[in-house]
């Protein structure tokens, strides 16, 4: 039952935060001026912080139900999860701070912070979960399973394919979300990107499924 609940929580997180990351990655490409970028960010305004609650709940459920799994995962994937956490912090700060000054340079820098803070988690979550599916090197030490690899162990071809698959899926999801929430030139660009990246996502998903 707990395993099913955790699966539902992570699925909810990836569905809801997935389009969130996708919009962040697309920000520099669909928003050609400040007004358009402000419109793109406004589509996430009511939802981006709420979507992250799913991750906190999933992590808490893992800790409560499968403490050894939680301990092994968070210690073994420490650097990857730290990069995700830093990216999420930068992203959250960027949403709040980009409008504090009217300087073009100020806003452009925060826009790229949103891009990086969305791109890294979209890629690294896929890498992490692909490695969970494939299995990672563990060694029994003092009755506990210890991860014996490092970040580069996780960045294997299968793991990177998983990361590219989630990245492409999230970008496609984000483009569809933007097309639903906007109009005019932004909607036209978002629809075009959804068609192009969606095809790439479909190919990557098939390759990932076959390899799995």
PDB file of C-alpha atoms in Angstrom:
ATOM      1  CA  UNK A   1       0.000   0.000   0.000  1.00  0.00           C
ATOM      2  CA  UNK A   2       2.775   2.425   0.940  1.00  0.00           C
ATOM      3  CA  UNK A   3       4.708   1.620  -2.209  1.00  0.00           C
ATOM      4  CA  UNK A   4       1.576   2.421  -4.245  1.00  0.00           C
ATOM      5  CA  UNK A   5       1.001   5.673  -2.354  1.00  0.00           C
ATOM      6  CA  UNK A   6       4.600   6.793  -2.918  1.00  0.00           C
ATOM      7  CA  UNK A   7       4.291   5.950  -6.617  1.00  0.00           C
ATOM      8  CA  UNK A   8       1.121   8.080  -6.815  1.00  0.00           C
ATOM      9  CA  UNK A   9       2.830  10.985  -5.037  1.00  0.00           C
ATOM     10  CA  UNK A  10       5.863  10.951  -7.333  1.00  0.00           C
ATOM     11  CA  UNK A  11       3.600  10.574 -10.383  1.00  0.00           C
ATOM     12  CA  UNK A  12       1.584  13.577  -9.234  1.00  0.00           C
ATOM     13  CA  UNK A  13       4.796  15.531  -8.720  1.00  0.00           C
ATOM     14  CA  UNK A  14       6.134  14.754 -12.191  1.00  0.00           C
ATOM     15  CA  UNK A  15       2.811  15.503 -13.903  1.00  0.00           C
ATOM     16  CA  UNK A  16       2.263  18.813 -12.108  1.00  0.00           C
ATOM     17  CA  UNK A  17       5.861  19.973 -11.733  1.00  0.00           C
ATOM     18  CA  UNK A  18       6.662  18.583 -15.178  1.00  0.00           C
ATOM     19  CA  UNK A  19       4.825  21.315 -17.086  1.00  0.00           C
ATOM     20  CA  UNK A  20       6.241  23.764 -14.538  1.00  0.00           C
ATOM     21  CA  UNK A  21       9.807  22.794 -15.466  1.00  0.00           C
ATOM     22  CA  UNK A  22       8.882  22.758 -19.142  1.00  0.00           C
ATOM     23  CA  UNK A  23       7.627  26.336 -19.055  1.00  0.00           C
ATOM     24  CA  UNK A  24      10.799  27.421 -17.240  1.00  0.00           C
ATOM     25  CA  UNK A  25      12.995  25.789 -19.884  1.00  0.00           C
ATOM     26  CA  UNK A  26      10.969  27.434 -22.680  1.00  0.00           C
ATOM     27  CA  UNK A  27      10.989  30.912 -21.112  1.00  0.00           C
ATOM     28  CA  UNK A  28      13.942  32.329 -23.137  1.00  0.00           C
ATOM     29  CA  UNK A  29      12.617  30.827 -26.371  1.00  0.00           C
ATOM     30  CA  UNK A  30       8.891  31.651 -26.400  1.00  0.00           C
ATOM     31  CA  UNK A  31       9.192  35.039 -24.688  1.00  0.00           C
ATOM     32  CA  UNK A  32      10.842  37.399 -27.168  1.00  0.00           C
ATOM     33  CA  UNK A  33      10.380  40.573 -25.108  1.00  0.00           C
ATOM     34  CA  UNK A  34       9.708  41.558 -21.516  1.00  0.00           C
ATOM     35  CA  UNK A  35       5.921  41.623 -21.914  1.00  0.00           C
ATOM     36  CA  UNK A  36       5.884  38.107 -23.374  1.00  0.00           C
ATOM     37  CA  UNK A  37       8.258  36.745 -20.730  1.00  0.00           C
ATOM     38  CA  UNK A  38       6.104  38.313 -18.017  1.00  0.00           C
ATOM     39  CA  UNK A  39       3.077  36.586 -19.548  1.00  0.00           C
ATOM     40  CA  UNK A  40       4.872  33.231 -19.596  1.00  0.00           C
ATOM     41  CA  UNK A  41       5.895  33.542 -15.947  1.00  0.00           C
ATOM     42  CA  UNK A  42       2.393  34.651 -14.976  1.00  0.00           C
ATOM     43  CA  UNK A  43       0.994  31.311 -16.166  1.00  0.00           C
ATOM     44  CA  UNK A  44       3.031  29.640 -13.387  1.00  0.00           C
ATOM     45  CA  UNK A  45       2.385  32.243 -10.715  1.00  0.00           C
ATOM     46  CA  UNK A  46      -0.537  30.508  -8.950  1.00  0.00           C
ATOM     47  CA  UNK A  47       0.834  26.956  -9.145  1.00  0.00           C
ATOM     48  CA  UNK A  48       4.629  26.610  -9.139  1.00  0.00           C
ATOM     49  CA  UNK A  49       5.186  26.568  -5.367  1.00  0.00           C
ATOM     50  CA  UNK A  50       2.160  24.370  -4.674  1.00  0.00           C
ATOM     51  CA  UNK A  51       3.379  21.768  -7.150  1.00  0.00           C
ATOM     52  CA  UNK A  52       6.539  21.221  -5.099  1.00  0.00           C
ATOM     53  CA  UNK A  53       4.489  20.090  -2.077  1.00  0.00           C
ATOM     54  CA  UNK A  54       4.027  16.729  -3.845  1.00  0.00           C
ATOM     55  CA  UNK A  55       7.802  16.159  -3.649  1.00  0.00           C
ATOM     56  CA  UNK A  56       7.932  16.979   0.066  1.00  0.00           C
ATOM     57  CA  UNK A  57       5.046  14.610   0.766  1.00  0.00           C
ATOM     58  CA  UNK A  58       6.635  11.817  -1.302  1.00  0.00           C
ATOM     59  CA  UNK A  59       9.957  12.247   0.530  1.00  0.00           C
ATOM     60  CA  UNK A  60       8.201  12.178   3.900  1.00  0.00           C
ATOM     61  CA  UNK A  61       6.284   9.036   2.927  1.00  0.00           C
ATOM     62  CA  UNK A  62       9.539   7.329   1.885  1.00  0.00           C
ATOM     63  CA  UNK A  63      11.132   8.238   5.204  1.00  0.00           C
ATOM     64  CA  UNK A  64       8.137   6.958   7.181  1.00  0.00           C
ATOM     65  CA  UNK A  65       7.547   3.686   5.308  1.00  0.00           C
ATOM     66  CA  UNK A  66      10.943   2.671   3.878  1.00  0.00           C
ATOM     67  CA  UNK A  67      13.601   4.309   6.020  1.00  0.00           C
ATOM     68  CA  UNK A  68      16.468   2.101   4.746  1.00  0.00           C
ATOM     69  CA  UNK A  69      15.543   2.832   1.132  1.00  0.00           C
ATOM     70  CA  UNK A  70      15.332   6.521   1.991  1.00  0.00           C
ATOM     71  CA  UNK A  71      18.717   6.500   3.742  1.00  0.00           C
ATOM     72  CA  UNK A  72      20.488   4.609   0.957  1.00  0.00           C
ATOM     73  CA  UNK A  73      18.926   6.717  -1.801  1.00  0.00           C
ATOM     74  CA  UNK A  74      19.571  10.105  -0.242  1.00  0.00           C
ATOM     75  CA  UNK A  75      23.143   9.295   0.769  1.00  0.00           C
ATOM     76  CA  UNK A  76      24.052   7.531  -2.473  1.00  0.00           C
ATOM     77  CA  UNK A  77      22.431  10.119  -4.750  1.00  0.00           C
ATOM     78  CA  UNK A  78      23.542  12.963  -2.500  1.00  0.00           C
ATOM     79  CA  UNK A  79      25.321  15.119  -5.089  1.00  0.00           C
ATOM     80  CA  UNK A  80      22.618  14.688  -7.741  1.00  0.00           C
ATOM     81  CA  UNK A  81      19.861  15.510  -5.236  1.00  0.00           C
ATOM     82  CA  UNK A  82      21.889  18.456  -3.914  1.00  0.00           C
ATOM     83  CA  UNK A  83      22.137  19.863  -7.449  1.00  0.00           C
ATOM     84  CA  UNK A  84      18.366  19.458  -7.832  1.00  0.00           C
ATOM     85  CA  UNK A  85      17.759  21.182  -4.490  1.00  0.00           C
ATOM     86  CA  UNK A  86      20.066  24.115  -5.326  1.00  0.00           C
ATOM     87  CA  UNK A  87      18.389  24.462  -8.736  1.00  0.00           C
ATOM     88  CA  UNK A  88      14.926  24.514  -7.112  1.00  0.00           C
ATOM     89  CA  UNK A  89      16.068  27.163  -4.618  1.00  0.00           C
ATOM     90  CA  UNK A  90      17.549  29.357  -7.373  1.00  0.00           C
ATOM     91  CA  UNK A  91      14.392  28.920  -9.423  1.00  0.00           C
ATOM     92  CA  UNK A  92      12.109  29.905  -6.552  1.00  0.00           C
ATOM     93  CA  UNK A  93      14.216  32.959  -5.745  1.00  0.00           C
ATOM     94  CA  UNK A  94      14.233  33.965  -9.415  1.00  0.00           C
ATOM     95  CA  UNK A  95      10.429  33.945  -9.619  1.00  0.00           C
ATOM     96  CA  UNK A  96      10.239  36.274  -6.624  1.00  0.00           C
ATOM     97  CA  UNK A  97      13.155  38.597  -7.391  1.00  0.00           C
ATOM     98  CA  UNK A  98      13.054  39.189 -11.163  1.00  0.00           C
ATOM     99  CA  UNK A  99      10.379  41.882 -10.842  1.00  0.00           C
ATOM    100  CA  UNK A 100      12.088  43.746  -7.991  1.00  0.00           C
ATOM    101  CA  UNK A 101      14.046  45.983 -10.406  1.00  0.00           C
ATOM    102  CA  UNK A 102      13.256  47.316 -13.863  1.00  0.00           C
ATOM    103  CA  UNK A 103      16.824  46.786 -15.122  1.00  0.00           C
ATOM    104  CA  UNK A 104      16.962  44.682 -18.311  1.00  0.00           C
ATOM    105  CA  UNK A 105      20.183  43.013 -17.177  1.00  0.00           C
ATOM    106  CA  UNK A 106      18.679  42.185 -13.792  1.00  0.00           C
ATOM    107  CA  UNK A 107      15.625  40.540 -15.326  1.00  0.00           C
ATOM    108  CA  UNK A 108      17.596  38.745 -18.036  1.00  0.00           C
ATOM    109  CA  UNK A 109      19.896  37.179 -15.426  1.00  0.00           C
ATOM    110  CA  UNK A 110      16.943  35.966 -13.367  1.00  0.00           C
ATOM    111  CA  UNK A 111      15.285  34.612 -16.510  1.00  0.00           C
ATOM    112  CA  UNK A 112      18.348  32.465 -17.178  1.00  0.00           C
ATOM    113  CA  UNK A 113      18.288  31.421 -13.517  1.00  0.00           C
ATOM    114  CA  UNK A 114      14.717  30.185 -14.091  1.00  0.00           C
ATOM    115  CA  UNK A 115      15.903  28.321 -17.195  1.00  0.00           C
ATOM    116  CA  UNK A 116      18.802  26.612 -15.383  1.00  0.00           C
ATOM    117  CA  UNK A 117      16.675  25.961 -12.285  1.00  0.00           C
ATOM    118  CA  UNK A 118      14.125  24.205 -14.493  1.00  0.00           C
ATOM    119  CA  UNK A 119      16.523  22.423 -16.868  1.00  0.00           C
ATOM    120  CA  UNK A 120      18.673  20.688 -14.232  1.00  0.00           C
ATOM    121  CA  UNK A 121      15.835  19.057 -12.235  1.00  0.00           C
ATOM    122  CA  UNK A 122      14.046  18.037 -15.451  1.00  0.00           C
ATOM    123  CA  UNK A 123      17.206  16.217 -16.551  1.00  0.00           C
ATOM    124  CA  UNK A 124      18.498  14.914 -13.204  1.00  0.00           C
ATOM    125  CA  UNK A 125      15.182  13.484 -11.975  1.00  0.00           C
ATOM    126  CA  UNK A 126      15.136  11.290 -15.050  1.00  0.00           C
ATOM    127  CA  UNK A 127      18.743  10.258 -14.476  1.00  0.00           C
ATOM    128  CA  UNK A 128      18.003   9.390 -10.851  1.00  0.00           C
ATOM    129  CA  UNK A 129      14.908   7.320 -11.539  1.00  0.00           C
ATOM    130  CA  UNK A 130      16.504   5.535 -14.490  1.00  0.00           C
ATOM    131  CA  UNK A 131      19.307   4.432 -12.175  1.00  0.00           C
ATOM    132  CA  UNK A 132      16.775   3.236  -9.601  1.00  0.00           C
ATOM    133  CA  UNK A 133      15.158   1.128 -12.329  1.00  0.00           C
ATOM    134  CA  UNK A 134      18.509  -0.224 -13.567  1.00  0.00           C
ATOM    135  CA  UNK A 135      19.980  -0.763 -10.104  1.00  0.00           C
ATOM    136  CA  UNK A 136      23.061   0.793  -8.540  1.00  0.00           C
ATOM    137  CA  UNK A 137      26.157  -0.734  -6.913  1.00  0.00           C
ATOM    138  CA  UNK A 138      25.506  -1.390  -3.204  1.00  0.00           C
ATOM    139  CA  UNK A 139      27.731  -2.880  -0.530  1.00  0.00           C
ATOM    140  CA  UNK A 140      26.606  -4.208   2.836  1.00  0.00           C
ATOM    141  CA  UNK A 141      28.438  -2.352   5.624  1.00  0.00           C
ATOM    142  CA  UNK A 142      27.556  -2.802   9.308  1.00  0.00           C
ATOM    143  CA  UNK A 143      24.182  -4.215   8.316  1.00  0.00           C
ATOM    144  CA  UNK A 144      23.334  -1.282   6.039  1.00  0.00           C
ATOM    145  CA  UNK A 145      23.403  -1.037   2.257  1.00  0.00           C
ATOM    146  CA  UNK A 146      25.855   1.651   1.151  1.00  0.00           C
ATOM    147  CA  UNK A 147      26.048   3.117  -2.353  1.00  0.00           C
ATOM    148  CA  UNK A 148      29.584   2.552  -3.680  1.00  0.00           C
ATOM    149  CA  UNK A 149      29.461   4.713  -6.807  1.00  0.00           C
ATOM    150  CA  UNK A 150      29.532   8.457  -7.410  1.00  0.00           C
ATOM    151  CA  UNK A 151      27.815  11.056  -9.580  1.00  0.00           C
ATOM    152  CA  UNK A 152      29.597   9.779 -12.692  1.00  0.00           C
ATOM    153  CA  UNK A 153      28.317   6.271 -11.942  1.00  0.00           C
ATOM    154  CA  UNK A 154      24.812   7.684 -12.328  1.00  0.00           C
ATOM    155  CA  UNK A 155      25.681   9.494 -15.569  1.00  0.00           C
ATOM    156  CA  UNK A 156      25.783   6.269 -17.570  1.00  0.00           C
ATOM    157  CA  UNK A 157      24.203   5.998 -21.053  1.00  0.00           C
ATOM    158  CA  UNK A 158      20.961   4.473 -19.730  1.00  0.00           C
ATOM    159  CA  UNK A 159      20.678   7.094 -16.981  1.00  0.00           C
ATOM    160  CA  UNK A 160      21.329   9.951 -19.425  1.00  0.00           C
ATOM    161  CA  UNK A 161      18.704   8.548 -21.799  1.00  0.00           C
ATOM    162  CA  UNK A 162      16.237   8.566 -18.905  1.00  0.00           C
ATOM    163  CA  UNK A 163      17.175  12.177 -18.163  1.00  0.00           C
ATOM    164  CA  UNK A 164      16.747  13.271 -21.774  1.00  0.00           C
ATOM    165  CA  UNK A 165      13.392  11.481 -21.903  1.00  0.00           C
ATOM    166  CA  UNK A 166      11.994  13.315 -18.876  1.00  0.00           C
ATOM    167  CA  UNK A 167      13.454  16.599 -20.130  1.00  0.00           C
ATOM    168  CA  UNK A 168      11.757  16.209 -23.520  1.00  0.00           C
ATOM    169  CA  UNK A 169       8.465  15.099 -21.921  1.00  0.00           C
ATOM    170  CA  UNK A 170       8.455  18.048 -19.515  1.00  0.00           C
ATOM    171  CA  UNK A 171       9.254  20.554 -22.278  1.00  0.00           C
ATOM    172  CA  UNK A 172       6.432  19.098 -24.400  1.00  0.00           C
ATOM    173  CA  UNK A 173       4.068  19.289 -21.426  1.00  0.00           C
ATOM    174  CA  UNK A 174       5.149  22.881 -20.750  1.00  0.00           C
ATOM    175  CA  UNK A 175       4.598  23.895 -24.378  1.00  0.00           C
ATOM    176  CA  UNK A 176       1.078  22.411 -24.360  1.00  0.00           C
ATOM    177  CA  UNK A 177       0.337  24.185 -21.063  1.00  0.00           C
ATOM    178  CA  UNK A 178       1.493  27.519 -22.535  1.00  0.00           C
ATOM    179  CA  UNK A 179      -0.600  26.981 -25.652  1.00  0.00           C
ATOM    180  CA  UNK A 180      -3.658  26.470 -23.427  1.00  0.00           C
ATOM    181  CA  UNK A 181      -2.957  29.430 -21.154  1.00  0.00           C
ATOM    182  CA  UNK A 182      -1.854  32.107 -23.663  1.00  0.00           C
ATOM    183  CA  UNK A 183      -2.791  33.511 -27.041  1.00  0.00           C
ATOM    184  CA  UNK A 184      -1.186  35.392 -29.917  1.00  0.00           C
ATOM    185  CA  UNK A 185       2.445  34.810 -30.844  1.00  0.00           C
ATOM    186  CA  UNK A 186       3.235  32.923 -27.627  1.00  0.00           C
ATOM    187  CA  UNK A 187       0.539  30.351 -28.401  1.00  0.00           C
ATOM    188  CA  UNK A 188       1.808  29.973 -31.977  1.00  0.00           C
ATOM    189  CA  UNK A 189       5.388  29.384 -30.813  1.00  0.00           C
ATOM    190  CA  UNK A 190       4.285  27.035 -28.031  1.00  0.00           C
ATOM    191  CA  UNK A 191       2.197  24.934 -30.414  1.00  0.00           C
ATOM    192  CA  UNK A 192       5.111  24.675 -32.837  1.00  0.00           C
ATOM    193  CA  UNK A 193       7.509  23.621 -30.077  1.00  0.00           C
ATOM    194  CA  UNK A 194       4.994  21.098 -28.716  1.00  0.00           C
ATOM    195  CA  UNK A 195       4.829  19.390 -32.086  1.00  0.00           C
ATOM    196  CA  UNK A 196       8.597  19.333 -32.616  1.00  0.00           C
ATOM    197  CA  UNK A 197       9.736  18.398 -29.119  1.00  0.00           C
ATOM    198  CA  UNK A 198       6.785  16.033 -28.694  1.00  0.00           C
ATOM    199  CA  UNK A 199       8.084  13.940 -31.571  1.00  0.00           C
ATOM    200  CA  UNK A 200      11.548  13.838 -29.981  1.00  0.00           C
ATOM    201  CA  UNK A 201       9.998  12.894 -26.625  1.00  0.00           C
ATOM    202  CA  UNK A 202       8.046  10.049 -28.238  1.00  0.00           C
ATOM    203  CA  UNK A 203      11.187   8.623 -29.878  1.00  0.00           C
ATOM    204  CA  UNK A 204      13.194   8.905 -26.637  1.00  0.00           C
ATOM    205  CA  UNK A 205      10.389   7.300 -24.615  1.00  0.00           C
ATOM    206  CA  UNK A 206      10.241   4.347 -27.014  1.00  0.00           C
ATOM    207  CA  UNK A 207      14.040   3.921 -26.896  1.00  0.00           C
ATOM    208  CA  UNK A 208      14.003   4.136 -23.108  1.00  0.00           C
ATOM    209  CA  UNK A 209      11.162   1.599 -22.868  1.00  0.00           C
ATOM    210  CA  UNK A 210      12.877  -0.850 -25.222  1.00  0.00           C
ATOM    211  CA  UNK A 211      16.188  -0.524 -23.358  1.00  0.00           C
ATOM    212  CA  UNK A 212      14.418  -1.005 -20.038  1.00  0.00           C
TER     213      UNK A 212
END
